[in-house]
Rosetta silent file (secondary structure, phi, psi, omega in degrees, C-alpha in Angstrom):
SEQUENCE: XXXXXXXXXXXXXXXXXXXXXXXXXXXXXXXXXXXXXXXXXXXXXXXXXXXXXXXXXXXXXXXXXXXXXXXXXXXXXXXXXXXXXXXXXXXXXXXXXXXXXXXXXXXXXXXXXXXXXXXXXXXXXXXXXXXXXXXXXXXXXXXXXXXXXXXXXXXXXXXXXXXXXXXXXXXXXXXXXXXXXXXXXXXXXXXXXXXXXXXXXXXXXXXXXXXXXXXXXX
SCORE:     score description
SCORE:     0.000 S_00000001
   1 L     0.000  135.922  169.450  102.632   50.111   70.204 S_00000001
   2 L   -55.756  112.470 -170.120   99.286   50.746   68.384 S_00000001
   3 L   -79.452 -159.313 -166.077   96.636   52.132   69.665 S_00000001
   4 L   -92.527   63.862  177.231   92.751   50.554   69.226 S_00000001
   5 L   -68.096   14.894 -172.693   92.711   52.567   65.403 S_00000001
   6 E  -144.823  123.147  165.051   90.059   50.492   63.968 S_00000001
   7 E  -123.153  122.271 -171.493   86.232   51.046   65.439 S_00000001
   8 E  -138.922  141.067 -178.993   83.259   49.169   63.735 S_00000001
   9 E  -108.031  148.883  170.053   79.700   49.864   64.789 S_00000001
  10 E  -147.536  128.397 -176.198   76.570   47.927   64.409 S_00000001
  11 E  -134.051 -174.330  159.633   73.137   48.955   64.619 S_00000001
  12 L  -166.647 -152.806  172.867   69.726   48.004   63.343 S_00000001
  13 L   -11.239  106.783 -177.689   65.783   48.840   64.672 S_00000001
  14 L   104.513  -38.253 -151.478   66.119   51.846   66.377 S_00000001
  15 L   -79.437  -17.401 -159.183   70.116   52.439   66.269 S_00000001
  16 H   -75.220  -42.055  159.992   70.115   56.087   63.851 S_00000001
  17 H   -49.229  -48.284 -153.001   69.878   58.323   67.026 S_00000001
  18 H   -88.607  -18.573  178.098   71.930   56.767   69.261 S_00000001
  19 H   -77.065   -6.947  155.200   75.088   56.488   66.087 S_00000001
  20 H   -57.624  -67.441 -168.300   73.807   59.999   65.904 S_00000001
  21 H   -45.958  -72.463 -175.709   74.653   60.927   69.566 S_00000001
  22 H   -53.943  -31.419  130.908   77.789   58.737   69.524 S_00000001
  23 H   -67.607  -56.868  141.897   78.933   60.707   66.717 S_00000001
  24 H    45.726  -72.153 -178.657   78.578   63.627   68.124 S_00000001
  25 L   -78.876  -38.686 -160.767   81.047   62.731   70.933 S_00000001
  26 L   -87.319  175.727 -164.251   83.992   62.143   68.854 S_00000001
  27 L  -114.481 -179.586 -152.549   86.605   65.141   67.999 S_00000001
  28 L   -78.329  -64.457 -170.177   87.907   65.990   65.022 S_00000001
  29 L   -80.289   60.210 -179.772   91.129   64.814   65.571 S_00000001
  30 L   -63.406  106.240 -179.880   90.034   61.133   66.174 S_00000001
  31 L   -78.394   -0.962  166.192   93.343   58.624   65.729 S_00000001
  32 L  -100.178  158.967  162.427   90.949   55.856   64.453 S_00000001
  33 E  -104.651  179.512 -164.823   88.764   54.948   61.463 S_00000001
  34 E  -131.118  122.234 -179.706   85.259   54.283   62.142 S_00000001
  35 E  -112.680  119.980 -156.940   83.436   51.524   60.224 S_00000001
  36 E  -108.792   62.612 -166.437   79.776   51.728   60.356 S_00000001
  37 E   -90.156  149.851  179.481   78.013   48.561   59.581 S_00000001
  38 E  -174.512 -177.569 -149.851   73.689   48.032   59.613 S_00000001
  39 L  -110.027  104.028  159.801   70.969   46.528   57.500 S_00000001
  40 L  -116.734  133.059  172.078   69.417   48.957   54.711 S_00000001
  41 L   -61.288  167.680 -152.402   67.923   47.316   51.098 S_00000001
  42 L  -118.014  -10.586  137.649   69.944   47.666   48.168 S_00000001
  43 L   -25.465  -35.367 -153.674   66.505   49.457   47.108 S_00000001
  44 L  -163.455  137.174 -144.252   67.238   52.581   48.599 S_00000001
  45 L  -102.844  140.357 -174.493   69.737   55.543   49.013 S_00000001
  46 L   -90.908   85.051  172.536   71.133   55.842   52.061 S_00000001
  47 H   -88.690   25.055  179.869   71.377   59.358   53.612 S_00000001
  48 H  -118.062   36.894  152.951   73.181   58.629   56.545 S_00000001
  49 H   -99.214   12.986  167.522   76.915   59.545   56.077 S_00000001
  50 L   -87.380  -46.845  176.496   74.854   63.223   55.393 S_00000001
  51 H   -68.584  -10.520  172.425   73.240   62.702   59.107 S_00000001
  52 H   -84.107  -64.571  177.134   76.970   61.757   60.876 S_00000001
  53 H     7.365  -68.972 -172.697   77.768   64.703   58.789 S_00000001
  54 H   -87.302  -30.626 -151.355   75.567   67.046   60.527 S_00000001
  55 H   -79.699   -7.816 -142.969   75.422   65.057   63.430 S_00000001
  56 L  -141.281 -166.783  165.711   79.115   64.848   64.402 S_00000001
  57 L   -91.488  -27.915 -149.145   83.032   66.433   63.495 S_00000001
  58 L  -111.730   95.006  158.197   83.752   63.874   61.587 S_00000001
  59 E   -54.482  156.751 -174.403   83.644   63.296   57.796 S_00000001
  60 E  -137.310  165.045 -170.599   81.416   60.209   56.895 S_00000001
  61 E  -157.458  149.420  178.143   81.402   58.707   53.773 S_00000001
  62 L  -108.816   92.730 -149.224   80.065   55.860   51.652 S_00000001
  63 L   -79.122 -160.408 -155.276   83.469   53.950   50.314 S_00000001
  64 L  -145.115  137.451  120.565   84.162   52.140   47.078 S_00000001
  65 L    14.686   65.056 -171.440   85.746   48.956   46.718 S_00000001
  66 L   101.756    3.258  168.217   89.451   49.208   47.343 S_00000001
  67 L   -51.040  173.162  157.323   89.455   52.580   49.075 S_00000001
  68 E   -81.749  170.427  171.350   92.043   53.305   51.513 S_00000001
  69 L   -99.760  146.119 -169.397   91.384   53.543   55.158 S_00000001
  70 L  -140.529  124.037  179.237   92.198   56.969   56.425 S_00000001
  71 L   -70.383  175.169  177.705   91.695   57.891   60.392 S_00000001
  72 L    63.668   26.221 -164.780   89.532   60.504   61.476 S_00000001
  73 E  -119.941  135.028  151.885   87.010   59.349   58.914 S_00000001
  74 E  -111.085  162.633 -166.406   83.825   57.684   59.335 S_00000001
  75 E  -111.202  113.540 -172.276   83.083   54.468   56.437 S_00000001
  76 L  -106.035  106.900  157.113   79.240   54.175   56.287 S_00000001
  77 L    10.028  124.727  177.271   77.911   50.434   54.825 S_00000001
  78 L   -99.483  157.271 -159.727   76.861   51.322   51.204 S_00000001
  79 L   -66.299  152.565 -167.952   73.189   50.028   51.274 S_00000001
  80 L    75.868    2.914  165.765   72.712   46.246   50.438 S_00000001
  81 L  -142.713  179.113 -154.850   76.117   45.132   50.723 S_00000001
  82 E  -104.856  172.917  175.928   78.748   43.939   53.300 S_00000001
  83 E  -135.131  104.821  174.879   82.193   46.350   54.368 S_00000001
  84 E  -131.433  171.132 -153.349   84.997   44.284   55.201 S_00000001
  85 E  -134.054  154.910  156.046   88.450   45.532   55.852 S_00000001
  86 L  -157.956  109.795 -158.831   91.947   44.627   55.365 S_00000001
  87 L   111.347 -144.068  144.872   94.935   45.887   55.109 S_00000001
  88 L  -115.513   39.916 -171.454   94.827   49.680   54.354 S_00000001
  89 E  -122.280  117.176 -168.254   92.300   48.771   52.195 S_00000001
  90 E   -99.574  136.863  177.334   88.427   48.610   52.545 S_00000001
  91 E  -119.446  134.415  177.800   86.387   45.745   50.355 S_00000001
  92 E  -104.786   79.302 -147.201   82.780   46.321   49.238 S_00000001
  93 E  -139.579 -179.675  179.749   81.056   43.290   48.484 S_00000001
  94 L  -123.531   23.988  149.368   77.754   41.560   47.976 S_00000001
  95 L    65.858 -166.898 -165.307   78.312   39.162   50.293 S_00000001
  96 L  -144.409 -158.979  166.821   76.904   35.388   49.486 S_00000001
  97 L   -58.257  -26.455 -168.794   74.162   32.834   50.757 S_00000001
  98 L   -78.813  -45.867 -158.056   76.287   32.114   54.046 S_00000001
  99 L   -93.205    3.341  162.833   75.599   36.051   55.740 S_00000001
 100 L    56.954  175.973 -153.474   72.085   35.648   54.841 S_00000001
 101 L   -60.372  -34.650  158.948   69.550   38.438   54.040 S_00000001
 102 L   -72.614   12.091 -164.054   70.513   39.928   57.937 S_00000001
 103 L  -144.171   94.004 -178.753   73.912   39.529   58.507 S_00000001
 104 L  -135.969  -12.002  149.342   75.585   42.253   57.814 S_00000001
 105 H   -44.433  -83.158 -168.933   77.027   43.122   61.199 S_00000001
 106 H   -91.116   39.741  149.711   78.886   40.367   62.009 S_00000001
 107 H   -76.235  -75.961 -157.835   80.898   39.897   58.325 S_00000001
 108 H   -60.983  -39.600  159.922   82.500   43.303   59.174 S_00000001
 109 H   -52.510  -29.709 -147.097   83.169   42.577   62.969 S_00000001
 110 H   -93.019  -29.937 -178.736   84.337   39.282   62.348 S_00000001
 111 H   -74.398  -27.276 -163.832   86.932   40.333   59.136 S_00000001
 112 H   -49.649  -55.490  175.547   87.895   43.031   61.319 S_00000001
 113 H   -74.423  -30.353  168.667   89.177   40.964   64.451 S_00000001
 114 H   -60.715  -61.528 -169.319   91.151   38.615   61.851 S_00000001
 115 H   -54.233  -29.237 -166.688   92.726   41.570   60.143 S_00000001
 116 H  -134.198   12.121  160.778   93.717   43.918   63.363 S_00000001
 117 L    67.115 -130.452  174.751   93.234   41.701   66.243 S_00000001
 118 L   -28.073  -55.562 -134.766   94.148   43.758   69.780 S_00000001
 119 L   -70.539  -34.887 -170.010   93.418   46.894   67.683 S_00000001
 120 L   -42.574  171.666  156.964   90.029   46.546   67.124 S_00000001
 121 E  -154.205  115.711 -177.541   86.857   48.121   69.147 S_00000001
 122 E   -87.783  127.685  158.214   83.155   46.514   68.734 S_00000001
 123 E  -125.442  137.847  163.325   80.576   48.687   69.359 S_00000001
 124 E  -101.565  125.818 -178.388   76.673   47.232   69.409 S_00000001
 125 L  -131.784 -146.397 -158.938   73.740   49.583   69.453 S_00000001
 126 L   -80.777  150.717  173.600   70.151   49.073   69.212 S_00000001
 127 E  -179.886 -171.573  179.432   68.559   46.336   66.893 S_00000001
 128 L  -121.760  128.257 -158.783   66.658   43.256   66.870 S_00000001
 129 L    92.343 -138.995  166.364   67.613   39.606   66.718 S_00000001
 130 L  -165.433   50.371  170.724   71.249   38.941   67.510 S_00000001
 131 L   -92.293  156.891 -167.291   73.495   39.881   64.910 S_00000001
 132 L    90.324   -5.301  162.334   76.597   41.276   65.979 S_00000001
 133 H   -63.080  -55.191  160.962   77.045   38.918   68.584 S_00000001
 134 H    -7.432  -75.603  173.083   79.272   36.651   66.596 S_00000001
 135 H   -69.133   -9.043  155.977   81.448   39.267   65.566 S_00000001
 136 H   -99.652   14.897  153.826   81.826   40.365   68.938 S_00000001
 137 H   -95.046  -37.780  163.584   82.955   37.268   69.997 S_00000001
 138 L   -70.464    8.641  177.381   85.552   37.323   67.113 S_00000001
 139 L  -112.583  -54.502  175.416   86.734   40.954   68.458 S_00000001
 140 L   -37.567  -53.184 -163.356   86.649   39.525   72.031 S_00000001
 141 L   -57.904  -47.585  178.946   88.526   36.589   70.838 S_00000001
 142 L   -56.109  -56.822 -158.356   91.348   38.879   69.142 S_00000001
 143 L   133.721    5.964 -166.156   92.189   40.508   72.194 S_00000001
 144 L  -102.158  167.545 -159.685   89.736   43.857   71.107 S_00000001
 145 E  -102.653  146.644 -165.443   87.930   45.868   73.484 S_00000001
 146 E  -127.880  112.124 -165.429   83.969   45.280   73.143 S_00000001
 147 E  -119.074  114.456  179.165   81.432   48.493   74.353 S_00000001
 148 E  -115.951  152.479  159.441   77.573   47.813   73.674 S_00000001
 149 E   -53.792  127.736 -176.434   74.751   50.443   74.374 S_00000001
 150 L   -31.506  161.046  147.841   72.988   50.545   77.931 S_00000001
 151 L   -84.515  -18.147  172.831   69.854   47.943   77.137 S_00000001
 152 L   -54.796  -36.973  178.146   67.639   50.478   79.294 S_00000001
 153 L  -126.171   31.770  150.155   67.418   52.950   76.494 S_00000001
 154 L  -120.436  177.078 -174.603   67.262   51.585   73.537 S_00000001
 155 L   -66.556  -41.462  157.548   64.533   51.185   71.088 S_00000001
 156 L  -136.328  105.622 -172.027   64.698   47.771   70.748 S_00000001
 157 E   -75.620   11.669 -175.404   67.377   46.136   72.743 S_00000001
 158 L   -72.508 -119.394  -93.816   67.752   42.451   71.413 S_00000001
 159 L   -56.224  -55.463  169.465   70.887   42.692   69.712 S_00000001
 160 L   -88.599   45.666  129.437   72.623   43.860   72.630 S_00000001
 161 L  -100.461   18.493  171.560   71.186   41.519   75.326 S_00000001
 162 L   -78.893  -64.939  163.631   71.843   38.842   73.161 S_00000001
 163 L   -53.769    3.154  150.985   75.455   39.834   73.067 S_00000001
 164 L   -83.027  -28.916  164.755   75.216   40.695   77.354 S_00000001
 165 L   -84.055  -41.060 -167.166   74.375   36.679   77.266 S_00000001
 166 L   -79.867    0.741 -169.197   76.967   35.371   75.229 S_00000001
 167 L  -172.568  151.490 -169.142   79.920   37.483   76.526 S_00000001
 168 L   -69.801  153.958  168.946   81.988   39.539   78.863 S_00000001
 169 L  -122.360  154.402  160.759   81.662   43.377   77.548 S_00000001
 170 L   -77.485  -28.762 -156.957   84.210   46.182   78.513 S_00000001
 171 E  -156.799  109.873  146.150   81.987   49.027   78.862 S_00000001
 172 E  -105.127  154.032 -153.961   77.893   49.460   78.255 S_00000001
 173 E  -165.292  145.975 -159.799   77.069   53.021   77.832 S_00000001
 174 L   -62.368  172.994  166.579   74.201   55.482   77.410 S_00000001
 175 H   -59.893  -63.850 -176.313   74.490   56.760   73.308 S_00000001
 176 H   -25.124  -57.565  171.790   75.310   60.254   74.999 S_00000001
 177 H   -63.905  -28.680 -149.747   78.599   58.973   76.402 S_00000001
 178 H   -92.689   -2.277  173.399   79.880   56.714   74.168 S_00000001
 179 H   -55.458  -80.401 -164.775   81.532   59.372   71.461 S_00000001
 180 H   -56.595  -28.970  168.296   83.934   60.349   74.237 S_00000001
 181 H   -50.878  -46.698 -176.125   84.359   56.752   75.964 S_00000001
 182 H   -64.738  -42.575 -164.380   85.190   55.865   72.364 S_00000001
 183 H   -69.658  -54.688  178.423   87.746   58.659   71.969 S_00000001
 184 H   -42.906  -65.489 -162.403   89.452   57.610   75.575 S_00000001
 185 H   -65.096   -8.679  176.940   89.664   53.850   74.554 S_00000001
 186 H   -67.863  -55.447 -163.396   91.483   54.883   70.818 S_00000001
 187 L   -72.939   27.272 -171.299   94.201   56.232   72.699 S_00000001
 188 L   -99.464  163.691  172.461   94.838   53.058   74.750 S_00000001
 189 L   -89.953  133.622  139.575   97.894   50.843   73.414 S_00000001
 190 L   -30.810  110.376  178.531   96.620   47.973   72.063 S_00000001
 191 L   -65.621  167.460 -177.161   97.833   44.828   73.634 S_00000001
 192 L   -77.718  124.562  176.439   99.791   41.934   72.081 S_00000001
 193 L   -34.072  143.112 -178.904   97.223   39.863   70.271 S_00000001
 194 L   -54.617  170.653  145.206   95.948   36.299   72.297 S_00000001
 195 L   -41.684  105.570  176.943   97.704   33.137   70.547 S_00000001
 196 H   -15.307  -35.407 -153.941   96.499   31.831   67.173 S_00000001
 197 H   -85.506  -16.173  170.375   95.231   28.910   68.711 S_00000001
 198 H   -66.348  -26.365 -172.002   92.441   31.042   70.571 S_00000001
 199 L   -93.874  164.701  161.394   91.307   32.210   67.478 S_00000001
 200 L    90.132    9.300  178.801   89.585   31.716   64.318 S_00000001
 201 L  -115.191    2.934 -139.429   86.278   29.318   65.862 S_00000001
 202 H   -79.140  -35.585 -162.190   84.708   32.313   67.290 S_00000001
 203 H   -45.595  -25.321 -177.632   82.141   32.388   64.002 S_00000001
 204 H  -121.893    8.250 -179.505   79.641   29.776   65.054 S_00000001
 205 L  -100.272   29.295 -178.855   79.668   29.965   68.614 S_00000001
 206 L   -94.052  144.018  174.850   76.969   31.734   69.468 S_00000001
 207 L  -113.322  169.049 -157.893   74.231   30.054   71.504 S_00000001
 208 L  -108.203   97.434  178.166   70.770   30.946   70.777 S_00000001
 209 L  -112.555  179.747  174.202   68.767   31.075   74.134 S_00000001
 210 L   -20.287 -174.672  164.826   65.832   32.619   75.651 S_00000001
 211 L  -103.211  141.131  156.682   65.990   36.728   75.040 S_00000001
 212 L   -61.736  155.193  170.470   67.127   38.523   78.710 S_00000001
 213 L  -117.695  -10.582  176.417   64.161   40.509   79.924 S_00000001
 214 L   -89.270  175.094  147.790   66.144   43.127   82.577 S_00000001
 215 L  -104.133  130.037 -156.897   68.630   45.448   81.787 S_00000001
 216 L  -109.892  142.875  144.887   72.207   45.768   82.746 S_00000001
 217 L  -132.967  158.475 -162.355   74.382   49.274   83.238 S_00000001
 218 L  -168.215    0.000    0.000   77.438   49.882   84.057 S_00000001
């Protein structure tokens, strides 16, 4: 049985330390790939598959259109466009009127949990607003394991307590921890995916309430 080989990240306001940190944590000999998605303009070059570089064990890289997926790799968003996966294949695209100028997060969670289901792992780390909830309701939905950043320490914590309202989480965890928490949870077997019929609504079903003002750990 397969273990949870496919990990996509989301960050925004704030998030480049703690996907520092979280790289970091993972070893070289990682059995997943790592999909990095987060909002940069299509203005401006993007150095940060040089900072998981330095930061981490781990090559990182900024893919093409039809690469393959390869474990032990990380895939960094190239700037201004969405990263959505299938297959063994990674797509590179420029997304449409529907993900809007901010939604760049929860394309890549949400193709993710169709294409691998079980396998997946959502991780949310600091940002503002409340993308990536969505898509971690479509990885929840699959049957995939869902790990957000404490809200105590990050720089701006709305993304994940919006996603701490709208859904059970497996695991929130300081940035320090979560490279190795991530490495434990690869090696888990993936369970057999929920029933079609659970799936596939998860895309709109976030509700948009007040912001939490506390913080949760665990």
């Amino acid at each position: 049985m397969p273990g949870h080989d496919i990990v996509v990240i989301g960050f925004s306001a704030g998030g480049v330390g703690p996907l520092q940190q979280l790289a970091a944590g993972l070893p070289p000999d990682l059995p997943a790939s790592v999909f990095v998605a987060h909002h940069f303009p299509a203005t401006r070059t993007s150095a940060l598959p040089d900072i998981l570089r330095l930061a981490g064990r781990l090559p990182a890289v900024q893919p093409a259109d039809g690469d393959d997926i390869t474990p032990g790799r990380i895939y960094v968003t190239p700037p201004g466009r969405l990263l959505l996966l299938g297959g063994q294949r990674i797509r590179i695209t420029n997304g449409s009127r529907r993900h809007g100028p901010h939604s760049t997060i929860d394309p890549c969670f949400r193709c993710a949990a169709r294409s691998y289901g079980s396998r997946v792992i959502g991780v949310l780390l600091s940002g503002t607003l409340d993308d990536g909830t969505a898509g971690l309701l479509a990885i929840r939905r699959g049957g995939g394991l869902v790990v957000v950043q404490d809200p105590g320490e990050t720089e701006y914590p709305g993304m994940v307590l919006s996603a701490l309202e709208q859904l059970d989480v497996d695991h929130i965890a300081r940035a320090g921890d979560m490279g190795a928490l991530i490495d434990r949870l690869v090696r888990l077997a993936a369970p057999p995916p929920p029933p079609s019929g659970r799936r596939g609504r998860v895309a709109t079903e976030v509700k948009h309430k007040p912001p939490l003002t506390g913080s949760t750990s665990q």
